[in-house]
XYZ file of C-alpha atoms in Angstrom:
691
model
C 24.949 12.752 -18.937
C 22.553 11.424 -16.667
C 23.884 9.173 -13.838
C 21.942 5.802 -12.706
C 19.535 6.455 -9.722
C 21.358 7.094 -6.416
C 18.016 6.061 -4.754
C 16.222 2.579 -4.498
C 12.705 3.628 -5.795
C 9.919 1.470 -5.251
C 6.519 1.942 -6.830
C 3.448 -0.114 -7.271
C 3.199 -2.841 -9.713
C 1.731 -1.399 -12.814
C 1.773 -4.236 -15.251
C -1.836 -5.553 -15.622
C -2.558 -9.189 -14.468
C -4.470 -9.663 -17.958
C -1.025 -10.673 -19.205
C -0.849 -8.145 -22.019
C 2.306 -6.456 -21.556
C 0.972 -3.160 -23.312
C -1.435 -2.851 -20.732
C -0.851 -1.350 -17.382
C -2.857 -0.373 -14.255
C -2.867 3.028 -12.882
C -3.759 3.788 -9.303
C -4.982 7.074 -7.788
C -2.232 9.192 -6.713
C 0.418 7.543 -8.533
C 1.141 9.857 -11.503
C 1.174 13.831 -11.010
C 0.855 13.869 -14.656
C -2.634 12.204 -15.306
C -4.324 14.833 -12.668
C -2.101 17.661 -14.666
C -3.538 16.372 -17.974
C -7.047 16.134 -16.503
C -6.935 19.977 -15.282
C -5.642 20.807 -18.515
C -8.602 19.239 -20.359
C -10.985 21.155 -18.049
C -9.015 24.556 -17.912
C -9.347 24.079 -14.180
C -5.733 24.358 -13.381
C -4.247 26.396 -10.212
C -2.876 28.722 -12.449
C -6.694 29.804 -13.696
C -6.984 31.130 -10.430
C -6.740 35.125 -9.892
C -3.039 36.004 -9.094
C -1.666 39.366 -8.152
C 0.591 41.051 -10.848
C 3.987 41.375 -10.061
C 4.897 44.743 -8.838
C 8.165 47.053 -7.593
C 9.036 45.956 -4.065
C 7.232 42.967 -3.932
C 9.539 40.387 -1.793
C 10.318 36.713 -2.427
C 12.575 34.518 -0.263
C 14.580 33.232 -3.178
C 15.228 33.877 -7.047
C 13.602 30.752 -7.776
C 10.485 31.531 -5.945
C 10.253 34.739 -7.946
C 10.617 32.716 -11.132
C 7.976 30.142 -10.407
C 5.553 32.944 -9.412
C 6.339 35.050 -12.369
C 5.819 31.732 -14.622
C 2.660 31.158 -13.257
C 1.484 34.577 -13.903
C 3.065 34.603 -17.428
C 1.027 31.318 -18.002
C -2.294 32.665 -16.816
C -1.512 35.688 -19.140
C -0.573 33.894 -22.182
C 3.142 33.948 -22.760
C 5.996 32.222 -21.333
C 9.286 33.710 -19.434
C 13.115 32.824 -19.481
C 16.097 33.708 -17.567
C 17.952 36.300 -19.287
C 21.126 37.866 -17.183
C 22.596 37.644 -13.939
C 24.878 39.419 -12.018
C 27.510 38.307 -9.558
C 29.525 39.530 -6.405
C 32.290 38.406 -4.234
C 30.078 39.300 -1.106
C 26.790 38.337 -1.849
C 27.050 35.722 -4.863
C 24.340 36.286 -7.504
C 22.590 39.402 -6.467
C 20.587 40.531 -9.581
C 18.182 38.560 -11.921
C 16.772 39.451 -14.968
C 13.601 37.394 -16.030
C 12.021 38.234 -19.626
C 9.138 37.358 -21.900
C 9.969 34.457 -24.158
C 9.817 36.895 -27.237
C 12.230 39.334 -25.765
C 15.320 40.829 -27.850
C 15.991 39.618 -31.370
C 17.289 36.583 -32.920
C 21.415 37.007 -33.873
C 22.142 37.359 -37.297
C 23.011 34.133 -39.180
C 25.712 33.185 -41.467
C 24.444 31.899 -44.670
C 24.127 28.223 -44.762
C 25.796 26.246 -47.410
C 24.164 22.721 -46.814
C 21.158 21.979 -49.260
C 19.274 20.476 -46.163
C 19.164 23.590 -44.106
C 15.631 24.547 -42.299
C 15.365 28.155 -42.037
C 13.515 28.253 -38.734
C 11.851 31.689 -38.163
C 12.716 33.115 -34.428
C 9.717 34.305 -32.234
C 11.432 36.955 -30.718
C 10.265 40.184 -31.509
C 11.980 42.863 -29.077
C 9.010 42.258 -26.321
C 10.076 44.696 -23.454
C 7.886 42.613 -20.840
C 10.378 41.665 -17.928
C 10.756 41.338 -14.167
C 14.043 42.714 -12.974
C 15.191 41.595 -9.196
C 17.671 42.513 -6.966
C 18.800 40.532 -3.635
C 19.273 42.597 -0.289
C 20.409 41.044 3.227
C 17.988 42.381 5.779
C 18.533 41.228 9.593
C 20.995 38.609 8.289
C 18.427 36.910 5.707
C 18.738 37.270 2.267
C 15.484 38.473 0.036
C 14.949 39.584 -3.331
C 13.120 42.520 -4.409
C 11.564 43.287 -7.663
C 13.385 46.479 -8.630
C 11.687 46.834 -12.062
C 8.428 45.529 -13.621
C 6.680 45.817 -16.807
C 3.661 43.548 -18.415
C 3.420 45.822 -21.976
C 3.813 43.295 -24.686
C 4.347 43.887 -28.557
C 2.525 40.776 -29.731
C -0.507 38.890 -29.389
C -0.901 36.954 -25.994
C -2.021 33.127 -26.248
C -5.305 31.562 -25.328
C -5.272 28.594 -22.829
C -5.484 25.904 -25.180
C -2.498 27.723 -26.975
C -0.149 28.977 -24.095
C 0.000 25.104 -22.955
C 1.832 24.126 -26.199
C 5.018 26.876 -25.629
C 8.325 24.850 -25.060
C 8.178 26.252 -21.145
C 5.259 24.464 -20.272
C 5.807 21.064 -22.368
C 7.559 18.924 -19.815
C 7.195 14.958 -19.895
C 6.800 13.670 -16.164
C 9.158 10.884 -14.719
C 6.016 8.187 -15.076
C 5.543 9.227 -18.730
C 9.278 9.012 -19.580
C 9.381 5.509 -18.298
C 6.185 4.576 -20.075
C 7.471 6.105 -23.259
C 10.852 4.227 -23.015
C 9.220 0.998 -22.378
C 6.911 1.417 -25.600
C 9.743 2.608 -27.741
C 11.586 -0.436 -26.923
C 8.987 -2.685 -27.965
C 9.290 -1.160 -31.108
C 5.963 1.272 -31.180
C 6.175 3.843 -33.616
C 6.168 7.539 -32.001
C 2.774 8.520 -33.054
C 1.505 5.196 -31.665
C 3.311 6.205 -28.542
C 1.327 9.367 -28.240
C -1.925 7.559 -28.667
C -1.429 4.967 -26.230
C -0.664 7.786 -23.560
C -3.903 9.621 -24.717
C -5.958 6.609 -24.307
C -4.454 5.287 -21.190
C -5.130 8.793 -19.657
C -8.503 9.295 -21.134
C -8.272 12.170 -22.863
C -9.079 13.625 -26.155
C -6.275 13.716 -28.916
C -3.739 16.653 -28.654
C -4.595 17.207 -24.969
C -1.150 15.931 -23.834
C 1.024 18.415 -22.060
C 3.445 17.405 -24.721
C 3.821 17.432 -28.359
C 4.733 14.588 -30.534
C 7.952 15.996 -31.616
C 9.103 16.514 -27.536
C 8.424 12.507 -27.627
C 10.593 11.967 -30.350
C 13.160 14.302 -28.980
C 13.198 12.812 -25.980
C 13.533 8.907 -26.973
C 16.386 10.169 -29.337
C 18.141 11.929 -26.636
C 17.696 9.191 -24.183
C 18.629 5.931 -26.343
C 22.632 6.748 -25.770
C 22.000 7.261 -22.098
C 20.267 4.395 -21.588
C 22.868 2.224 -23.049
C 25.299 3.592 -20.956
C 23.214 3.731 -17.871
C 22.313 0.060 -18.366
C 25.725 -1.307 -18.168
C 26.494 0.732 -14.724
C 22.959 -0.331 -13.498
C 23.955 -3.840 -13.944
C 26.892 -3.570 -11.904
C 25.070 -1.736 -9.149
C 22.545 -4.478 -8.957
C 25.090 -6.886 -8.576
C 27.237 -5.384 -6.075
C 24.279 -4.302 -3.794
C 23.018 -7.691 -4.168
C 26.069 -9.521 -3.019
C 25.936 -6.702 -0.139
C 22.604 -8.010 0.941
C 23.558 -11.533 1.026
C 26.543 -10.436 3.245
C 24.201 -8.762 5.330
C 22.166 -12.126 5.808
C 25.058 -13.990 6.715
C 25.966 -11.523 9.132
C 22.916 -11.677 10.767
C 22.612 -15.494 10.705
C 25.927 -15.571 12.899
C 24.524 -13.215 15.529
C 21.113 -14.809 15.720
C 20.590 -18.783 14.911
C 16.919 -18.197 14.630
C 16.943 -16.088 11.653
C 16.654 -17.858 8.311
C 17.510 -17.166 5.000
C 17.722 -18.566 1.335
C 18.895 -17.756 -1.943
C 19.083 -18.990 -5.564
C 21.799 -17.928 -8.439
C 21.213 -17.794 -12.258
C 23.226 -19.507 -14.875
C 25.829 -16.911 -14.897
C 26.096 -17.366 -11.041
C 24.526 -14.418 -10.076
C 22.188 -13.802 -7.037
C 18.763 -14.065 -8.432
C 16.043 -14.412 -5.515
C 16.595 -13.823 -1.922
C 14.246 -14.527 0.997
C 14.615 -14.216 4.683
C 12.584 -14.282 8.122
C 13.008 -13.782 11.720
C 12.718 -16.105 14.806
C 10.129 -14.153 16.420
C 8.247 -14.466 12.823
C 8.322 -18.159 12.724
C 7.291 -18.632 16.172
C 4.141 -15.733 15.522
C 3.383 -18.160 12.712
C 2.984 -21.158 14.691
C 0.166 -19.461 16.566
C -1.430 -17.235 13.821
C -0.204 -18.841 10.442
C -3.731 -20.122 9.819
C -4.498 -17.259 7.362
C -1.415 -15.509 5.552
C -1.513 -12.258 3.300
C 1.187 -12.343 0.586
C 1.627 -9.004 -0.614
C 3.530 -8.293 -3.897
C 2.316 -4.693 -4.467
C 5.466 -3.115 -5.089
C 8.500 -3.533 -7.245
C 12.211 -1.780 -7.454
C 12.600 0.478 -10.211
C 16.361 0.641 -9.260
C 17.170 -3.101 -9.018
C 14.074 -4.419 -11.472
C 13.151 -6.605 -8.212
C 9.670 -7.399 -7.069
C 8.920 -7.020 -3.064
C 6.800 -9.788 -1.669
C 5.797 -9.814 2.434
C 3.902 -12.707 4.338
C 1.845 -10.993 6.874
C -0.755 -12.238 9.301
C -2.892 -11.008 12.104
C -2.634 -11.949 15.885
C -5.284 -12.030 18.286
C -5.233 -8.261 19.318
C -5.811 -7.429 15.229
C -2.367 -6.294 14.810
C -0.579 -6.952 11.432
C 2.109 -9.485 12.194
C 5.315 -9.805 9.579
C 6.259 -13.555 8.782
C 8.643 -12.937 6.268
C 9.694 -11.292 3.068
C 11.092 -12.172 -0.653
C 13.193 -10.373 -3.624
C 12.395 -11.738 -6.791
C 13.834 -10.980 -10.006
C 10.858 -11.635 -12.099
C 7.211 -12.581 -11.768
C 6.842 -15.949 -13.404
C 5.253 -19.032 -11.820
C 8.827 -20.513 -11.640
C 9.854 -17.844 -9.296
C 6.596 -17.426 -7.201
C 7.003 -21.219 -6.674
C 10.406 -20.947 -5.458
C 9.102 -18.216 -2.884
C 6.239 -20.335 -1.411
C 8.293 -23.414 -1.116
C 10.992 -21.167 0.725
C 8.408 -19.739 2.878
C 6.973 -23.383 3.752
C 10.321 -24.309 4.605
C 11.128 -21.402 6.769
C 7.942 -22.086 8.619
C 8.792 -25.515 9.563
C 6.655 -27.517 6.667
C 3.513 -25.601 7.978
C 1.208 -24.569 5.202
C -1.434 -22.015 5.773
C -5.040 -22.777 5.744
C -5.814 -19.540 3.351
C -3.371 -17.395 1.479
C -4.564 -13.884 0.573
C -3.046 -12.360 -2.385
C -3.505 -9.693 -5.284
C -4.850 -10.508 -8.871
C -2.307 -12.383 -10.554
C -2.031 -15.593 -12.835
C 1.469 -16.392 -12.408
C 1.165 -16.497 -8.741
C -2.223 -18.560 -8.895
C -0.613 -21.107 -10.895
C 2.483 -21.200 -8.156
C -0.113 -21.641 -5.251
C -2.125 -24.416 -7.115
C 1.127 -26.143 -7.540
C 2.890 -25.577 -4.431
C -0.024 -25.221 -2.021
C -2.610 -27.623 -3.060
C -4.457 -27.582 -0.104
C -4.394 -23.893 1.040
C -7.497 -21.833 -0.054
C -6.480 -18.842 -2.485
C -8.318 -15.983 -1.840
C -8.344 -12.385 -3.569
C -9.392 -9.553 -1.545
C -11.963 -7.373 -2.840
C -9.730 -4.250 -2.116
C -7.027 -5.673 -3.990
C -9.493 -5.819 -7.132
C -11.436 -2.667 -7.305
C -8.509 -0.443 -8.189
C -7.806 -2.217 -10.835
C -11.845 -2.108 -11.954
C -12.039 1.627 -12.060
C -8.482 1.589 -14.394
C -10.018 -0.781 -16.527
C -13.660 0.350 -17.001
C -14.178 3.819 -15.866
C -12.775 5.246 -19.504
C -14.216 2.817 -21.715
C -17.671 2.808 -20.083
C -17.823 6.603 -19.175
C -21.192 7.873 -17.578
C -22.209 4.150 -17.286
C -19.290 3.303 -15.151
C -20.951 4.226 -11.593
C -23.689 1.966 -12.913
C -21.517 -0.864 -13.659
C -19.636 -0.537 -10.262
C -22.943 -0.974 -8.569
C -23.869 -3.996 -10.520
C -20.311 -5.680 -9.899
C -20.689 -4.700 -6.058
C -23.942 -6.821 -6.117
C -22.506 -9.321 -7.821
C -19.754 -9.575 -5.383
C -22.793 -10.160 -2.590
C -24.685 -12.597 -4.127
C -25.883 -15.680 -2.028
C -25.579 -18.682 -4.459
C -23.138 -19.439 -7.171
C -26.057 -19.954 -9.854
C -27.407 -16.701 -9.126
C -23.681 -15.245 -9.699
C -23.476 -16.906 -12.897
C -26.557 -15.707 -13.857
C -26.529 -12.153 -13.065
C -22.726 -12.245 -14.339
C -23.945 -12.988 -18.022
C -26.687 -10.046 -17.655
C -24.428 -7.660 -16.579
C -21.753 -8.104 -19.206
C -24.535 -8.374 -21.830
C -25.943 -4.813 -20.877
C -22.621 -3.544 -20.909
C -21.350 -5.032 -24.138
C -18.458 -6.653 -22.289
C -18.670 -10.381 -23.346
C -14.933 -10.021 -25.194
C -13.320 -7.792 -22.839
C -10.197 -9.366 -21.539
C -10.378 -7.826 -18.335
C -14.145 -9.492 -17.867
C -12.650 -12.644 -18.770
C -9.646 -12.395 -16.201
C -12.069 -11.243 -13.419
C -14.283 -14.281 -14.252
C -11.529 -16.889 -14.582
C -10.625 -15.614 -10.553
C -14.395 -15.617 -9.705
C -13.674 -18.730 -6.850
C -11.275 -16.369 -5.132
C -13.096 -13.273 -4.717
C -16.898 -13.836 -4.939
C -18.357 -14.429 -1.754
C -20.791 -17.158 -2.794
C -17.576 -19.334 -3.576
C -15.542 -18.195 -0.876
C -17.900 -18.503 2.146
C -16.648 -20.610 4.839
C -13.101 -19.965 3.651
C -10.961 -18.581 6.909
C -9.802 -15.230 6.505
C -9.411 -14.133 10.046
C -10.863 -10.981 9.733
C -8.118 -10.056 7.345
C -10.066 -9.138 4.122
C -11.412 -5.856 5.528
C -10.478 -2.142 4.910
C -8.891 -1.756 8.249
C -6.519 -4.445 7.588
C -5.821 -3.415 4.150
C -4.903 0.069 5.584
C -2.715 -1.453 8.277
C -0.532 -3.290 5.507
C 0.006 0.071 3.719
C 1.140 1.508 6.817
C 3.581 -1.441 7.464
C 4.927 -1.004 3.542
C 5.673 2.464 3.746
C 7.657 1.956 7.022
C 9.546 -0.764 5.057
C 10.128 1.769 2.055
C 10.981 5.103 4.012
C 14.706 3.863 3.582
C 15.164 4.937 -0.346
C 18.706 3.859 -0.211
C 20.744 0.536 -1.327
C 19.469 -2.905 -0.684
C 21.773 -3.523 2.441
C 19.970 -0.438 4.334
C 16.614 -1.634 2.723
C 17.338 -5.047 4.452
C 18.149 -3.146 7.900
C 14.706 -1.209 7.453
C 12.650 -4.472 6.586
C 14.018 -5.726 10.188
C 13.273 -2.706 12.449
C 9.559 -2.691 10.594
C 9.424 -6.073 11.310
C 10.438 -5.838 15.002
C 8.366 -2.799 15.454
C 5.440 -4.528 13.847
C 5.610 -7.572 15.604
C 5.821 -5.995 19.096
C 3.875 -3.249 18.698
C 2.125 -2.007 21.904
C -1.143 -2.935 22.479
C -3.623 -0.075 23.075
C -6.176 0.168 25.588
C -9.561 -0.936 24.174
C -12.265 -0.499 26.846
C -14.728 -3.526 26.885
C -18.072 -2.157 28.070
C -21.154 -4.505 28.654
C -23.692 -3.599 26.124
C -26.350 -6.648 26.764
C -25.500 -7.639 30.659
C -26.377 -11.111 29.375
C -24.020 -14.038 30.947
C -22.588 -14.798 27.509
C -21.222 -11.608 26.920
C -19.656 -11.641 30.099
C -18.135 -14.825 29.892
C -16.842 -13.965 26.639
C -15.315 -10.835 28.057
C -12.799 -12.930 30.265
C -11.702 -15.424 27.406
C -11.449 -12.737 24.378
C -8.914 -10.345 23.697
C -10.581 -6.747 23.109
C -10.122 -7.148 19.395
C -11.955 -10.114 19.304
C -14.452 -9.292 21.663
C -15.444 -6.091 19.958
C -16.259 -8.207 16.814
C -17.975 -10.827 19.010
C -20.127 -7.960 20.888
C -21.085 -6.324 17.839
C -22.851 -9.656 16.444
C -24.192 -10.410 19.972
C -25.717 -6.725 19.856
C -27.358 -7.627 16.701
C -28.524 -11.012 17.413
C -31.301 -9.455 19.558
C -32.971 -8.250 16.296
C -33.532 -11.954 15.225
C -36.428 -14.147 15.626
C -35.766 -17.944 16.002
C -38.124 -20.658 14.533
C -37.852 -24.206 15.050
C -38.257 -26.822 12.531
C -39.184 -30.391 13.079
C -35.920 -31.872 12.645
C -34.189 -29.472 15.387
C -32.677 -26.912 12.868
C -33.658 -23.310 13.064
C -34.651 -20.685 10.840
C -33.236 -17.417 12.032
C -35.024 -14.194 10.593
C -34.262 -10.404 11.080
C -37.443 -8.453 12.480
C -37.714 -6.195 9.463
C -35.887 -7.705 6.480
C -38.060 -10.336 4.272
C -34.965 -12.010 2.494
C -31.808 -13.068 3.834
C -33.032 -15.998 6.613
C -30.447 -18.070 7.606
C -30.354 -21.943 8.518
C -28.818 -22.826 11.813
C -28.435 -26.480 12.316
C -28.304 -27.499 15.979
C -27.021 -30.767 17.249
C -27.512 -30.888 21.212
C -25.713 -34.119 21.754
C -22.189 -32.561 20.796
C -23.202 -28.971 21.107
C -22.354 -28.264 17.724
C -24.000 -25.534 15.784
C -23.709 -24.634 12.212
C -24.845 -21.654 10.277
C -25.479 -21.022 6.776
C -23.868 -17.722 6.755
C -20.451 -19.615 7.627
C -19.041 -16.643 9.782
C -17.245 -18.918 12.096
C -15.704 -20.806 9.515
C -14.662 -17.538 7.954
C -13.495 -15.350 11.028
C -13.418 -17.953 13.936
C -16.173 -15.860 15.829
C -19.665 -16.802 16.139
C -22.182 -14.845 14.088
C -25.414 -13.259 15.375
C -27.608 -16.206 14.035
C -25.947 -18.697 16.116
C -25.757 -16.685 19.039
C -29.268 -15.950 18.684
C -29.875 -19.670 18.919
C -27.743 -20.082 21.856
C -29.569 -17.528 23.723
C -33.031 -19.068 22.946
C -31.502 -22.393 24.349
C -30.930 -20.618 27.797
C -27.040 -20.870 27.264
C -25.120 -18.984 29.929
C -22.006 -19.470 28.269
C -20.914 -20.774 25.072
C -19.141 -24.183 24.823
C -15.291 -23.658 24.948
C -14.619 -24.907 21.337
C -16.226 -21.651 20.150
C -13.437 -19.414 21.547
C -10.590 -20.365 19.068
C -6.985 -20.154 20.603
C -6.170 -17.634 18.165
C -8.421 -15.419 19.663
C -7.961 -16.101 23.343
C -6.002 -13.607 25.752
C -3.621 -16.077 26.806
C -2.454 -16.997 23.161
C 0.086 -13.642 23.327
C 3.041 -12.780 21.821
C 3.731 -9.833 24.085
C 6.092 -11.627 26.703
C 7.592 -14.302 24.061
C 11.499 -14.439 24.012
C 13.121 -17.557 22.061
C 16.239 -17.119 23.873
C 14.314 -17.744 27.453
C 14.354 -21.531 28.469
C 11.654 -21.947 31.055
C 11.504 -24.573 33.999
C 9.576 -25.254 36.954
C 11.622 -22.274 38.894
C 9.804 -19.899 36.280
C 6.264 -20.321 37.587
C 6.806 -16.812 39.415
C 7.059 -15.394 35.554
C 3.882 -17.330 34.605
C 2.111 -16.199 37.679
C 2.708 -12.580 36.559
C 2.018 -12.958 33.335
C -1.277 -14.421 34.317
C -1.772 -11.880 36.825
C -1.074 -9.005 34.294
C -3.643 -10.404 31.807
C -6.463 -10.483 34.464
C -5.583 -6.765 35.632
C -5.490 -5.949 31.926
C -9.064 -7.290 31.269
C -10.559 -5.962 34.519
C -9.116 -2.551 33.925
C -10.194 -2.384 30.193
C -13.814 -2.306 31.254
C -14.084 1.444 31.873
C -11.927 4.275 31.663
C -12.052 5.002 35.487
C -10.867 1.544 35.971
C -8.023 2.051 33.480
C -6.603 5.549 34.903
C -6.426 3.902 38.433
C -4.517 0.855 37.520
C -2.204 2.891 35.697
C -1.981 5.376 38.467
C -1.325 2.569 41.075
C 0.481 0.224 39.195
C 2.921 2.819 38.127
C 3.214 3.755 41.944
C 3.977 0.495 43.135
C 5.926 -1.043 40.500
C 8.630 2.102 41.150
C 8.540 1.314 44.840
C 9.293 -2.365 43.911
C 12.135 -1.476 41.471
C 13.886 0.638 43.833
C 13.730 -1.789 46.709
C 15.224 -4.332 44.421
C 18.062 -2.160 43.158
C 18.716 -1.539 46.637
C 19.238 -5.359 47.250
C 22.523 -7.184 47.194
C 23.668 -8.360 43.330
C 23.663 -12.385 43.214
C 25.624 -14.232 40.776
C 23.470 -15.781 37.805
C 22.341 -14.241 34.816
C 19.220 -11.961 34.492
C 16.622 -12.796 32.056
C 16.941 -11.093 28.827
C 13.684 -9.892 27.530
C 14.558 -8.366 24.669
C 13.329 -9.666 21.482
C 14.808 -10.597 18.141
C 15.334 -9.666 15.084
C 18.575 -8.390 16.363
C 21.115 -6.904 14.351
């Protein structure tokens, strides 16, 4: 009997946000079986490549390697193999292995059946002599397996590629398909319908699955009893591990008063949802909590729980951890509790913007719990689903559809969006498609014409999406119980929030005063983005209008002019592209107007605190209480920031500072250590979360 999983396995959520439980989303790389099926259809599997025929004297590291090699050779040549005999010795263990053709030998004589319903199944064995025999020898203390006998002479017809794949040895149901089959079976789908659903989901023709309908039937029958027994064991494991997680939270709270957590119980007094955060995360939120990314990509197969992580971006462009939650389900009620708890952890402060995946239940919860927060769905969360939804149904037209959808994403006006949307779904015949209806219902959260001016702090980018994936891989690197998972979250959060800042050189590219001034204020990450806009500003012409506003046009592009409103009394500037409202950094159009107006420095209000150098997490420790006697620390911090700024301009400066600082700080440290120790408590510059 199979046992319950010993590991906590996390996978991407596959349930489609359209609400149809029979529909699910596939992601590239999620299923080895999908690629295998495609390879079989194209007759382009790795085994189709030329292979060296086994020969006497051929050496393998293990008998398993030899069996795999012979099996690949057999598949390429139209037959399958099986293990026949092995011989054992006290010194070497198994030292001989015999692998033979699947039609080797003869079926044993059977007793005459007495039952009326006996099926007389004909044996495929016909005495074929094709074989590969191996013997193990120890050479220089290392075991090796040698081919001692080989024959590729068959007394039966060998099969073609489209036939050999249906031999029992090659008909395997992969783990991802097993889960899908069991889900459909529990829902009452008959076997033939389950097979059809799998074919449609994989986008392959009928009969091209790497297993047969009877394999699915046998799998379902064999698993029913095991599933029933394991369900009871798994329920007990979930309850025990969840209580251990809760105990870990209590212990952490006792050790660190800034740690916060909360949980709920169901009607049976069982732990339902758990959320937690750290003191450093709460402090980071006070500085960079204007935009939050709530990732709900992964769920645990073992515990049936959804993992949600609240993340942000600091002034150096690094992903920072705000908190996380484990939910037993994905209902609006559960999401509402998660959001309520997060806001309470963050001392009642709601973010300006929350970025999430496409999820109707989560959207309803955000509308209810964060009514003044703008809900944004990154295009990078939508594109993988679009491929899963339409690539098969549209076939060769999918590339054209994807191009049209990309153009729609960038349409300037809402009127233009609606017009082009209707044209697109008419051209591709998708007016009644449930996924198109879903996308349209969420348009205010993902189409640029609806989101323009919504503050996202440069989080809706491919770079930030990749950094989130890196963080999550670190979290899920420990595939064990929930308590170990809790510890890994703390390690990953601590590492992420204290990631060492990489040196980013800030070369001058325009040599104008605005650039020099910005370099002294902004972090390297923010300055590089600002500088990019400043360089492009030189390619634009400005035409002043009678009312004082300006039209800014690119010197080549005919379309795409921007209206920049300039209010000199208050030194206010507003561009129709709304880049400043979106990222907190001025756009090329506004910068061009400032240059034309002969500004040497930008007004201070256009350098947001969240992008300034001094707004840093690097030297924060919530356990240090500073007073007037700590002015030396502030001076040191200021001096270090200035030194970092100046040294980041060129590589030569950076290398000089690194060399000199190391030398002098080492000397000072040695002198301090030689001084007499005084009474008092030394400052602890470590950071939470502490274990």
